XYZ file of C-alpha atoms in Angstrom:
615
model
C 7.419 -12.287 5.262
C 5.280 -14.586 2.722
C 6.776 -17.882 1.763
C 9.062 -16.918 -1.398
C 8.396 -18.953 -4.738
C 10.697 -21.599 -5.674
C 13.086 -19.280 -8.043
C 14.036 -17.228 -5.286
C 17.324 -17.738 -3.295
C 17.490 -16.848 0.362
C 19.449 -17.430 3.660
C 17.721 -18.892 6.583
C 18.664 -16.876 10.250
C 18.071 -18.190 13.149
C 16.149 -15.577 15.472
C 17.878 -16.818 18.693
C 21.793 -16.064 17.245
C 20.585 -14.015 13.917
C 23.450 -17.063 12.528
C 23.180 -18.412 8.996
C 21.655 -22.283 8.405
C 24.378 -23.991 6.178
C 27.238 -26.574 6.033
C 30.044 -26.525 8.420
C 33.312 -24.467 7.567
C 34.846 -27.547 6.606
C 31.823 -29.887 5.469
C 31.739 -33.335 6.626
C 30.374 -36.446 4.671
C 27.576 -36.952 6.289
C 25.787 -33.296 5.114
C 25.712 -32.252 9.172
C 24.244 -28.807 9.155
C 24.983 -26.138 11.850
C 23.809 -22.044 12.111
C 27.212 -20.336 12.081
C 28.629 -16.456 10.976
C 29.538 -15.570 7.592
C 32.099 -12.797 8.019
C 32.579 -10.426 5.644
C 35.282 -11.003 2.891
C 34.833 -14.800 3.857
C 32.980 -17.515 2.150
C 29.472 -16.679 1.050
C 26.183 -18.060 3.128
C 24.579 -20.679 2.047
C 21.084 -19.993 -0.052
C 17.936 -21.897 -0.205
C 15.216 -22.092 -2.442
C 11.603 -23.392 -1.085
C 9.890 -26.377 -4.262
C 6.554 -26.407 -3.232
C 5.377 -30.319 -2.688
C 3.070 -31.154 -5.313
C -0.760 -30.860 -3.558
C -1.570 -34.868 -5.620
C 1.790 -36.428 -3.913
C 0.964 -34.589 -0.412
C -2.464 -33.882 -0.104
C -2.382 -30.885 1.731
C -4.811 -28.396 1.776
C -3.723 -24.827 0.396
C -3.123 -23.161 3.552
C -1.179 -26.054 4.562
C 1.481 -26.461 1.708
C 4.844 -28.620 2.625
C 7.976 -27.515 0.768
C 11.440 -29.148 0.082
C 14.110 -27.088 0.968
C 16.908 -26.954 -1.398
C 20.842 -25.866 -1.076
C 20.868 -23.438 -4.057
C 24.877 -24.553 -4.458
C 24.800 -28.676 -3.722
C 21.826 -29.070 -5.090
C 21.047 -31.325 -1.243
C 17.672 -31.113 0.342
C 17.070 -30.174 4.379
C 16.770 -33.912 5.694
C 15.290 -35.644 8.779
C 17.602 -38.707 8.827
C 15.745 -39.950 12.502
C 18.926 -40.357 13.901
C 19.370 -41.338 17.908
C 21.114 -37.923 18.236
C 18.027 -35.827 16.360
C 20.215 -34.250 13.775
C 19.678 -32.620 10.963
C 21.763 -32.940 7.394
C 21.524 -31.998 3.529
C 21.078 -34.939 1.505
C 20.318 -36.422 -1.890
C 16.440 -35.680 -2.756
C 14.507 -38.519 -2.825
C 10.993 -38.796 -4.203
C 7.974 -38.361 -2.220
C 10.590 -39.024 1.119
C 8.236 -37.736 4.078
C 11.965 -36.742 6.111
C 12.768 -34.567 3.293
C 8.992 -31.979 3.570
C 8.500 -29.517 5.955
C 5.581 -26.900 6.459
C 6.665 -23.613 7.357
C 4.512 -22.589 10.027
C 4.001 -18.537 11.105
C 4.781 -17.476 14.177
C 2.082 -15.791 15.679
C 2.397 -12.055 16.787
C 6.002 -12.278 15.305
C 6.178 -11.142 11.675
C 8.578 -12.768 9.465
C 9.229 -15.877 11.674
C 8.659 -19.431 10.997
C 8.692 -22.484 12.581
C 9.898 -25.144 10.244
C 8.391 -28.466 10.724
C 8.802 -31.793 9.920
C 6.218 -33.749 7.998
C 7.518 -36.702 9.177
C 7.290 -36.279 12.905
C 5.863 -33.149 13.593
C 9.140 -32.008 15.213
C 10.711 -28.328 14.570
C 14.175 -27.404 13.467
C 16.118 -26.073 16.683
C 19.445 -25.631 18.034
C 21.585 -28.232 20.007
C 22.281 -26.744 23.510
C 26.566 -27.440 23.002
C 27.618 -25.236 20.445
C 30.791 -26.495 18.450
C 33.913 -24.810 17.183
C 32.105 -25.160 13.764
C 28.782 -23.274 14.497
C 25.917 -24.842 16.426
C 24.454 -28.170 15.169
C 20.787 -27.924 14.068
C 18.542 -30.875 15.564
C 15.186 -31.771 15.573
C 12.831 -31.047 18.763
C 9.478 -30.702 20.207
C 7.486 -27.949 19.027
C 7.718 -24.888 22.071
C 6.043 -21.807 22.119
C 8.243 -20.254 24.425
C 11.472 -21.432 22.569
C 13.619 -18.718 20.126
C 15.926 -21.449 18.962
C 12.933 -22.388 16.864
C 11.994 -19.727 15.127
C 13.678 -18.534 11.807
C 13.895 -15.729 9.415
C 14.089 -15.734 5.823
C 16.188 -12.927 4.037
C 16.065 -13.147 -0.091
C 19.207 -12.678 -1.786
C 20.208 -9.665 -3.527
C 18.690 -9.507 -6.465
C 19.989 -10.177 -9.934
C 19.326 -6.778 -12.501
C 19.709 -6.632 -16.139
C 20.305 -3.335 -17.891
C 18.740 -2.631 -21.506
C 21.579 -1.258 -23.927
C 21.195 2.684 -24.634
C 19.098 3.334 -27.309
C 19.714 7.288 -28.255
C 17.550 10.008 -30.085
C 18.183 12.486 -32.707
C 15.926 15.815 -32.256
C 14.992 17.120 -35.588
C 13.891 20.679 -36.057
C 11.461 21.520 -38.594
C 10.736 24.852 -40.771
C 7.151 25.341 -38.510
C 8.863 24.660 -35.429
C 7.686 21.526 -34.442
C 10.229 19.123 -33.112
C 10.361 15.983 -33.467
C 13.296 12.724 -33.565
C 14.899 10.147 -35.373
C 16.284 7.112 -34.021
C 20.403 7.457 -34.141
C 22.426 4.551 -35.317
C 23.341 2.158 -33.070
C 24.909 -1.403 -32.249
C 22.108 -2.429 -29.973
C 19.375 -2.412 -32.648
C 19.471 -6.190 -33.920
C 16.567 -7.795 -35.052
C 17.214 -10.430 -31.918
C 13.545 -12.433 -31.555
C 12.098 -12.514 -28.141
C 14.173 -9.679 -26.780
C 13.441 -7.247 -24.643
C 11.402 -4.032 -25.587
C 12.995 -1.076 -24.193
C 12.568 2.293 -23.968
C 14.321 5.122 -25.725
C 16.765 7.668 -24.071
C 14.572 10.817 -22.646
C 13.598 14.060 -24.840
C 12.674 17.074 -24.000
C 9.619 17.932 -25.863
C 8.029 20.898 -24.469
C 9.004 24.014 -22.490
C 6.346 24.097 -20.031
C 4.879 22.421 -16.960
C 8.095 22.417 -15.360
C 9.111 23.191 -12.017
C 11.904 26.163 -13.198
C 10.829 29.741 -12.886
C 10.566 29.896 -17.126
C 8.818 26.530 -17.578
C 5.693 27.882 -15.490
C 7.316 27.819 -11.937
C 4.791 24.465 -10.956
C 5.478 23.898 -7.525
C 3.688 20.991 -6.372
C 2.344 17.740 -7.421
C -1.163 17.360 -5.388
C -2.240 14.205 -7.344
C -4.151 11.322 -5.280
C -2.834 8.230 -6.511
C -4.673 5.826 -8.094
C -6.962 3.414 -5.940
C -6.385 0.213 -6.590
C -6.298 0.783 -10.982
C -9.601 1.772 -10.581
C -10.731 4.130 -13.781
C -10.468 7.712 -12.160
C -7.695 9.833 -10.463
C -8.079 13.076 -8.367
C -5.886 15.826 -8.759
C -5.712 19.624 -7.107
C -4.354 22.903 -7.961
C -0.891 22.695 -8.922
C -1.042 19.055 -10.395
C 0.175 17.949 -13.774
C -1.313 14.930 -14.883
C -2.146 13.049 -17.981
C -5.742 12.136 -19.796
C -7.011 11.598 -22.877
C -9.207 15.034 -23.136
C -10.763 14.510 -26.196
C -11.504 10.768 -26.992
C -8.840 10.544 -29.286
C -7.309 7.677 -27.881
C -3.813 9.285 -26.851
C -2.637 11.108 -23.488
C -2.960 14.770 -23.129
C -1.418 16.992 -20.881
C -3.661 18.702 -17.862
C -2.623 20.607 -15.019
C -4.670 22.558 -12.625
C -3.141 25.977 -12.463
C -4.021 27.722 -9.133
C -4.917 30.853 -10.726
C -6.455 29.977 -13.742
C -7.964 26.437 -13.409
C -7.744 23.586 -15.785
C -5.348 23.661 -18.661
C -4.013 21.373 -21.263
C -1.615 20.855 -24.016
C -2.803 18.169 -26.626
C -0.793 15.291 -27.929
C -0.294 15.058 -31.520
C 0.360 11.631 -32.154
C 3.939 12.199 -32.457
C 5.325 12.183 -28.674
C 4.921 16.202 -29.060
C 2.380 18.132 -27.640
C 0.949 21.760 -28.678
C 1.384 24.981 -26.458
C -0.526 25.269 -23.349
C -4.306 26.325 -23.657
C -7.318 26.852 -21.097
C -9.847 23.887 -20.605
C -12.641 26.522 -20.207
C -13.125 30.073 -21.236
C -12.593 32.463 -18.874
C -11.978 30.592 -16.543
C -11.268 31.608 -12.785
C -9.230 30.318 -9.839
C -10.395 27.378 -8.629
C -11.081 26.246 -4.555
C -7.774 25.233 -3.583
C -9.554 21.981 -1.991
C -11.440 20.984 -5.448
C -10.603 17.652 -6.749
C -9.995 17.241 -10.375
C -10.694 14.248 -12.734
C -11.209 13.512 -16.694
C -13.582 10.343 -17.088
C -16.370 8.937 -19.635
C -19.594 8.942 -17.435
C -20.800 6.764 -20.061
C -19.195 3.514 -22.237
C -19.816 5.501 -25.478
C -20.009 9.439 -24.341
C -17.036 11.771 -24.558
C -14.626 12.323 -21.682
C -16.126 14.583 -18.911
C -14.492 16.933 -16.562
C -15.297 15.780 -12.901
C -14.675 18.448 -9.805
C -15.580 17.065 -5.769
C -16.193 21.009 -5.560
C -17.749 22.609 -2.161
C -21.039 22.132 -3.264
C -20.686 18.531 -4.459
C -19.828 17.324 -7.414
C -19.758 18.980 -10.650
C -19.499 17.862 -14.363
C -18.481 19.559 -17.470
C -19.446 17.730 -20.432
C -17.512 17.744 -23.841
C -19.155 19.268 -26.627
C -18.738 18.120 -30.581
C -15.875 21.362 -31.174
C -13.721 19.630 -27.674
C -14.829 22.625 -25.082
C -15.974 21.684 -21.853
C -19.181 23.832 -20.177
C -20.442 25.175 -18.345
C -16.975 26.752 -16.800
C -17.506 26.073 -13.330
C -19.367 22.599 -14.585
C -23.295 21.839 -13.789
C -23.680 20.454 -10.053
C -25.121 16.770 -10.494
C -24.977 15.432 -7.363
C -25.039 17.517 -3.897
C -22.687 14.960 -2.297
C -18.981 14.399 -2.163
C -18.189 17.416 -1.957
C -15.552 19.294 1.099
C -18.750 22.135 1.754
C -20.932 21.330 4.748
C -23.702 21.018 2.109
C -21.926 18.028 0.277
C -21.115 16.475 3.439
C -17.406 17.927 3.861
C -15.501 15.034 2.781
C -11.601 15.354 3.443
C -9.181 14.250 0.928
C -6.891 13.109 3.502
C -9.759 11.334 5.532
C -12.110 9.680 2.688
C -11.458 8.069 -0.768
C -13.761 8.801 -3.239
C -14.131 6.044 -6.421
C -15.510 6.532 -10.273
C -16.350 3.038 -10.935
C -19.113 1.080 -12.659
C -20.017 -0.747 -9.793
C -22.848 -2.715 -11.330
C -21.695 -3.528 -14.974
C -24.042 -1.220 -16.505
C -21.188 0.237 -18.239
C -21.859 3.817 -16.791
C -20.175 4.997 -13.657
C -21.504 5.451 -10.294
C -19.617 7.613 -7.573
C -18.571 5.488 -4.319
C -17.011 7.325 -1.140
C -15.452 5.964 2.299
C -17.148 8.589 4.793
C -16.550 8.709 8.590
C -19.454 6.397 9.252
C -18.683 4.088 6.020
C -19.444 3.453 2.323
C -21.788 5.709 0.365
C -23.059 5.117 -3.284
C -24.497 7.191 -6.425
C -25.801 5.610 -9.085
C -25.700 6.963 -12.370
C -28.853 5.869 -14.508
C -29.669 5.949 -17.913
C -30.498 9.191 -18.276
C -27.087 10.298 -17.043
C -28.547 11.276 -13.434
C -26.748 10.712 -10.145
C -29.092 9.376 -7.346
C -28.921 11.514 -4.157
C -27.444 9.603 -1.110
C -30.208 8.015 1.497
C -30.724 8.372 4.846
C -27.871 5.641 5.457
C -24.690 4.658 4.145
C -24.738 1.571 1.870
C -22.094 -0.283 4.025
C -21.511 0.991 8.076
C -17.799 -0.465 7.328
C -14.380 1.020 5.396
C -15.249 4.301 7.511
C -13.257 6.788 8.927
C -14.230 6.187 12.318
C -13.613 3.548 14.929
C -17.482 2.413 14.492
C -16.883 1.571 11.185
C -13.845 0.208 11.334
C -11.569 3.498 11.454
C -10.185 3.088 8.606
C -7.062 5.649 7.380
C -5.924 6.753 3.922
C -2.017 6.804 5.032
C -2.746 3.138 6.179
C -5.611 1.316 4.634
C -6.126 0.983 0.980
C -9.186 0.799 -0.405
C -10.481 -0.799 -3.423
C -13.244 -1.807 -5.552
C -12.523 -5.007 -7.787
C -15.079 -7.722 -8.946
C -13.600 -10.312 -7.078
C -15.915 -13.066 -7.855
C -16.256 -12.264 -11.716
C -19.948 -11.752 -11.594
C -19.626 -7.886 -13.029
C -20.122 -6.028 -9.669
C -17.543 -4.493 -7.468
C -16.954 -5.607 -4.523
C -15.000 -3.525 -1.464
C -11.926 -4.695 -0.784
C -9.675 -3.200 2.148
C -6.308 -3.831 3.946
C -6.499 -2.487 7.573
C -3.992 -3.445 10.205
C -4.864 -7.437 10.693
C -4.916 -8.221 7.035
C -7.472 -8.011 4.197
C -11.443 -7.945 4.588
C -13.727 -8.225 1.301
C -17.437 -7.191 1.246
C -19.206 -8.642 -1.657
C -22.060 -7.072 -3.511
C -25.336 -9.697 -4.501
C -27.168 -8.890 -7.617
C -29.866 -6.413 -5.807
C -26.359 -4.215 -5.200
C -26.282 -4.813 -1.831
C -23.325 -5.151 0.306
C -22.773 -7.749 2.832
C -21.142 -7.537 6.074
C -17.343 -7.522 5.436
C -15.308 -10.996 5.627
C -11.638 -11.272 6.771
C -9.964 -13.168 4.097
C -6.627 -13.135 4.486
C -3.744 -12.674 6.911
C -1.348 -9.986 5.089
C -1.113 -7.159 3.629
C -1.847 -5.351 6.792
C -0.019 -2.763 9.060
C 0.716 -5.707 11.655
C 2.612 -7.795 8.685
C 5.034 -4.909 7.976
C 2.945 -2.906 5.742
C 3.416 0.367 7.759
C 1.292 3.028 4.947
C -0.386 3.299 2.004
C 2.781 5.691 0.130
C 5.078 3.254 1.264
C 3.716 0.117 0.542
C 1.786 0.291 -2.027
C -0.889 -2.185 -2.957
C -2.604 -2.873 -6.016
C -5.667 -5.377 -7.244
C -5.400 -6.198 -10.743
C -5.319 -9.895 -12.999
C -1.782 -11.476 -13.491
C -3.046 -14.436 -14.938
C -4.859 -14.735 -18.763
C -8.445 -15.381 -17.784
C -7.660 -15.590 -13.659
C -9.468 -13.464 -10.906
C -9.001 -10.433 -9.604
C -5.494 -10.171 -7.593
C -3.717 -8.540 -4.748
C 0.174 -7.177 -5.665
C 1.761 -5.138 -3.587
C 5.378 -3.639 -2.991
C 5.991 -5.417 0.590
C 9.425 -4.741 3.153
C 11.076 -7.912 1.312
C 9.691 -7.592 -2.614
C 6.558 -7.620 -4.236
C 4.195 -9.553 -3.065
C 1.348 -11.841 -4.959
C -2.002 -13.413 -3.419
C -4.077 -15.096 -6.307
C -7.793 -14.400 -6.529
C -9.769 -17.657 -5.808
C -12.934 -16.220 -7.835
C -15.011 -15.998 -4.584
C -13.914 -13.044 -3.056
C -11.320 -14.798 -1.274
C -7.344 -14.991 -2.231
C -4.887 -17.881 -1.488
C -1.634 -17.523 0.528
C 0.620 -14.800 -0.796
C 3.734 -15.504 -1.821
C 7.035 -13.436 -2.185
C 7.429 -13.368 -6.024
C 10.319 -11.215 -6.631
C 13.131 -9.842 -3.926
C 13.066 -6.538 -5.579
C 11.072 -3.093 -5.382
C 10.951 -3.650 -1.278
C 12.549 -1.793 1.237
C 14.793 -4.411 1.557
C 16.081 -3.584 -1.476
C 16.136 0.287 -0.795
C 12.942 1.547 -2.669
C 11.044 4.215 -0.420
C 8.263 6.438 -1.375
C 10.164 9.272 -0.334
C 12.560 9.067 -3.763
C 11.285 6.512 -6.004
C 7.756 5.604 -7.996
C 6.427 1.887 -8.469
C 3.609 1.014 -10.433
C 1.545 -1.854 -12.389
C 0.977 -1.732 -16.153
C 1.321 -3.421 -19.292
C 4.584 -2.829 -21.127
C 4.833 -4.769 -23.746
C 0.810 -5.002 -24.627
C 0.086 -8.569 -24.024
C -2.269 -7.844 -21.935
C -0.516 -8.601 -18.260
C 0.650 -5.961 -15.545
C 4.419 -4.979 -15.826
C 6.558 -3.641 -12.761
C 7.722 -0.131 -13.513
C 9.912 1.480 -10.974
C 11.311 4.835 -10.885
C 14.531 4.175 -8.981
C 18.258 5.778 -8.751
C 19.469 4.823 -11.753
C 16.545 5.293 -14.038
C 13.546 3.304 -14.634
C 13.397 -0.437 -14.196
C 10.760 -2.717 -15.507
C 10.139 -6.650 -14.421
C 8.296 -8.456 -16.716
C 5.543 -10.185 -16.378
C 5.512 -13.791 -16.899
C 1.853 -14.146 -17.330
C 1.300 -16.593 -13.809
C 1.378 -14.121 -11.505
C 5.210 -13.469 -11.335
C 8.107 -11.567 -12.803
C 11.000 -11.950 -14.465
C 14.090 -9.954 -12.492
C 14.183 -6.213 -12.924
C 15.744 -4.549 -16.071
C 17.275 -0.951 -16.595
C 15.714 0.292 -19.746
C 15.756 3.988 -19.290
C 18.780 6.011 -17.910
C 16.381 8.831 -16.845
C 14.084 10.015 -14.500
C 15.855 8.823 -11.839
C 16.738 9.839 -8.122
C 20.740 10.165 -8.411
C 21.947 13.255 -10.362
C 23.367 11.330 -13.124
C 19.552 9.891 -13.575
C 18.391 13.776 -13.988
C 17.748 13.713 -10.068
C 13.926 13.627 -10.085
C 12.151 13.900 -6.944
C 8.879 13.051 -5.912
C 7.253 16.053 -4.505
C 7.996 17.966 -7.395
C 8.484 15.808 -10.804
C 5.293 13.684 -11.443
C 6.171 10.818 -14.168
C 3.905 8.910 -15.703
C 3.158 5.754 -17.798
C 0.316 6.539 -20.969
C 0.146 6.212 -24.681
C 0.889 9.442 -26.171
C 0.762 8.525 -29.773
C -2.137 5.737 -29.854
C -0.007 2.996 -30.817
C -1.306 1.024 -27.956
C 1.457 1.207 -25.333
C 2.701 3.105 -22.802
C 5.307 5.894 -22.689
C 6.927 7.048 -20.177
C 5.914 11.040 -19.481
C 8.030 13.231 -16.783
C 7.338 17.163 -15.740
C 10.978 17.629 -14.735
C 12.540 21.515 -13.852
C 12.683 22.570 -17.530
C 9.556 20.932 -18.868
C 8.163 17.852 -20.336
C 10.300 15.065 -21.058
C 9.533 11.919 -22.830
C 11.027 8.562 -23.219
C 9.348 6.537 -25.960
C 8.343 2.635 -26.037
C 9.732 1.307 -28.851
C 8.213 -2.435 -28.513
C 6.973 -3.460 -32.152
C 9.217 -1.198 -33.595
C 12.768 -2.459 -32.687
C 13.792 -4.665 -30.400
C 17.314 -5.027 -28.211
C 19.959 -7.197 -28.618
């Protein structure tokens, strides 16, 4: 487990006796600290918090940091007195005191144990060999490999939720039956300043698209998710999914019906959306192994209709009336594609990426084949370049000679990571994180292990239920690595030169730990409240909880702000692998809503940030 920041609380186990580090049942006055059991019903364990030691007053180098360790209740730091008898106390904190730092060292091969050293000394926290009636005292020793006394665990406390007051709609029906809502009276709406924007109580706002037998029978959601915020997203027959068709600067409905192809029901503005409608006329059932996507090719064209078809891929431009033709869309590239004669790439074998890889502000097509990376770029004519002879990178592959890389286990992602306006690859296999930078002639260098986590060997067991993201936390900062990891989410800062600093553990929610799995709930990253910083947004039991971003890369503790959507039954029970939800701006206000295709139909929840705020 990363090193948690300095406002989270946590016990400290000892791996040999899996017993708490804390003061003695009855404390004694000279702060003696033991490992001992908490049982349940009796007094609560003790909790630390880790202060970072400030790099001027230390020195250290990054990788290196030295932390006082605080008692969360007496407010004592984890002291090396240098006593004859090598023991250990909590005492008064005293600047700059060498006895009172310690580096927390990983154990290697072991994940989620330390050794805690001393600054001081160099000597480790251990056990005393004569355990007392009071738990066993906790001395200092010479570091051993081979010794489990010395190695420790740290466990975050539960974590502290908030929950957003209800805020309820009134559906209004109207003589040309459109719906739409008014806000109904309530107590929570104060004008309170820096409160919390919440979301509105859910709506139903249109009979289709739903998973019941009357709202269109949908029976699956086959949408690939996102890679890494990247600007596309894949989607087969039977997925429901939301893009801005048109240009219009607003969410649309899609979904790829497996007998008639794409379809869509526009957004008005409102939170409403019209009837259902074909993308294309006359059009037929698609190959149940297309791939589906809405982009614009182009900074300033209209939004295209992408298919990874059998014979490559194929694009159906937007005319000025919003159709989309040809029907079947014009094959551009004969590449990408799951036919033999596009190379039969596998959805579940090889991510393929819509990115603007060279900040030409048109979008080239990148894919992760068996034998590693392949480009297309786009040029200014609108044409994709046909693939050469050989891949641009023989790394991020499928198979073991390039890596053998695998889409349940390895994300993939391209991020400029080094702020120069080209992406970069960026990949979490089972040892941790390796970058491959791309020089101005768009080349792509051998791949560089950067960073120890993230991986399959630090917990991360799969892509669904761990996910990973790269995106900025910081105004101005680099490109960054979040991800939802067994203990919380997880933050290493972008250095700016393709390399990130030591991850920390910035919030003990959204984890396993904390009983998020892929198998019930959703967790993404997006702005909320529109000043520009990524948001936590989890679909959980209860409903949907947002963290807040704090603009430095963490969060404040989670929230309840929508009683809907959720796993339990009286949160609508929503499952996974049948009710897609999503976060997009349906009116064009400029933030997100929260969209769910639920039995019955479409449901909304609206964001009312900059119209009222909570109490």
């Amino acid at each position: 487990m990363p090193v948690p920041t300095e406002d989270l609380k946590l016990e400290i186990l000892n791996a040999a006796t899996g017993e708490r580090l804390g003061a003695k049942a009855a404390p004694s006055a000279d702060g003696t600290l033991v490992v001992r059991d908490f049982p349940d019903g009796g007094p609560s364990p003790d909790l630390w918090q880790f202060t970072p030691v400030p790099a001027a007053q230390g020195g250290y180098e990054e990788d290196d940091q030295a932390y006082v360790l605080r008692n969360t209740v007496s407010g004592k730091v984890l002291d090396n007195p240098a006593a004859a008898d090598r023991g250990v106390r909590q005492w008064d904190a005293g600047s700059g005191k060498k006895g009172q730092q310690w580096h927390l060292v990983p154990v290697e091969g072991e994940v989620g144990l330390y050794v805690i050293e001393g600054l001081a000394d160099g000597t480790v926290l251990d056990l005393s060999s004569a355990p007392g009636e009071d738990g066993t005292r906790v001395v200092l020793s010479e570091h051993d490999d081979a010794s489990e006394s010395q190695r420790w665990r740290f466990v975050p406390a539960e974590p502290e939720r908030t929950s957003d007051p209800v805020l309820r709609w009134a559906p209004l029906g109207h003589w040309n039956s459109r719906r739409s809502w008014r806000l109904a009276p309530s107590a929570a709406l104060r004008p309170s300043p820096g409160a919390t924007p919440s979301f509105s109580d859910l709506l139903l706002v249109l009979d289709a698209y739903g998973s019941n037998q009357d709202a269109g029978g949908w029976k699956s959601d086959v949408v690939t998710p996102p890679p890494g915020g990247q600007p596309s997203r894949w989607a087969g027959p039977g997925a429901r999914f939301l893009a801005d068709t048109v240009g219009a600067g607003r969410a649309d409905i899609v979904g790829i019906r497996p007998t008639k192809g794409a379809v869509t029901s526009s957004g008005r503005g409102d939170g409403t959306f019209d009837d259902e409608s074909p993308l294309h006329q006359g059009s037929t059932a698609p190959d149940p192994a297309d791939l589906w996507s809405f982009a614009n090719l182009t900074a300033n064209a209209r939004p295209a209709l992408v298919v990874l078809s059998t014979g490559g891929v194929r694009v159906s431009a937007q005319d000025e009336d919003g159709t989309f033709a040809p029907a079947g869309g014009e094959l551009v590239l004969k590449a990408f594609g799951h036919g033999k004669q596009a190379g039969e790439w596998a959805a579940d074998k090889h991510p393929r990426f819509l990115a603007d890889t060279t900040g030409d502000g048109r979008l080239d097509i990148v894919g992760c084949h068996d034998d590693g990376v392949w480009l297309s770029l786009q040029d200014e004519e609108g044409t994709f370049a046909p693939l050469g002879d050989e891949p641009a990178l023989r790394a991020f592959g499928h198979d073991e000679e390039a890596g053998g890389w695998l889409v349940d286990k390895h994300p993939r992602f391209l991020a400029d990571t080094t702020g120069d306006g080209r992406l970069d690859i960026v990949g979490c296999h089972d040892d941790g994180v390796w970058v491959s930078l791309q020089d101005e002639e768009g080349t792509f260098a051998e791949p560089l292990y950067v960073r120890d986590d993230f991986g399959v060997e630090q917990g991360w067991n799969s892509t669904d239920e761990h996910p990973r993201f790269l995106t900025r936390t910081t105004d101005g900062g680099a490109e960054d690595i979040v991800g939802f990891g067994p203990q919380g989410v997880v933050v290493s800062h972008g250095r700016g030169d393709g390399t990130f600093a030591p991850s920390k553990l910035v919030l003990n929610d959204f984890g396993s730990a904390q009983g998020w799995t892929s198998r019930k709930h959703i967790r993404l990253l997006t702005d909320v409240t529109g000043d520009g910083n990524p948001d936590i947004v989890g679909f959980g039991d209860e409903g949907v909880w947002v963290a807040h971003s704090l603009g430095d890369g963490r969060f404040e503790p989670a929230q309840l702000v929508c009683r809907g959507f959720g796993y339990a039954e009286d949160a609508g029970a929503w499952r996974v692998d049948r009710h897609p939800r999503f976060l997009a701006d349906i009116t064009g206000e400029g933030r997100v809503d929260i969209v769910g295709f639920g039995g019955p139909g479409v449901y909304v929840a609206r964001n009312l940030f900059r119209h009222f705020r909570t109490r």
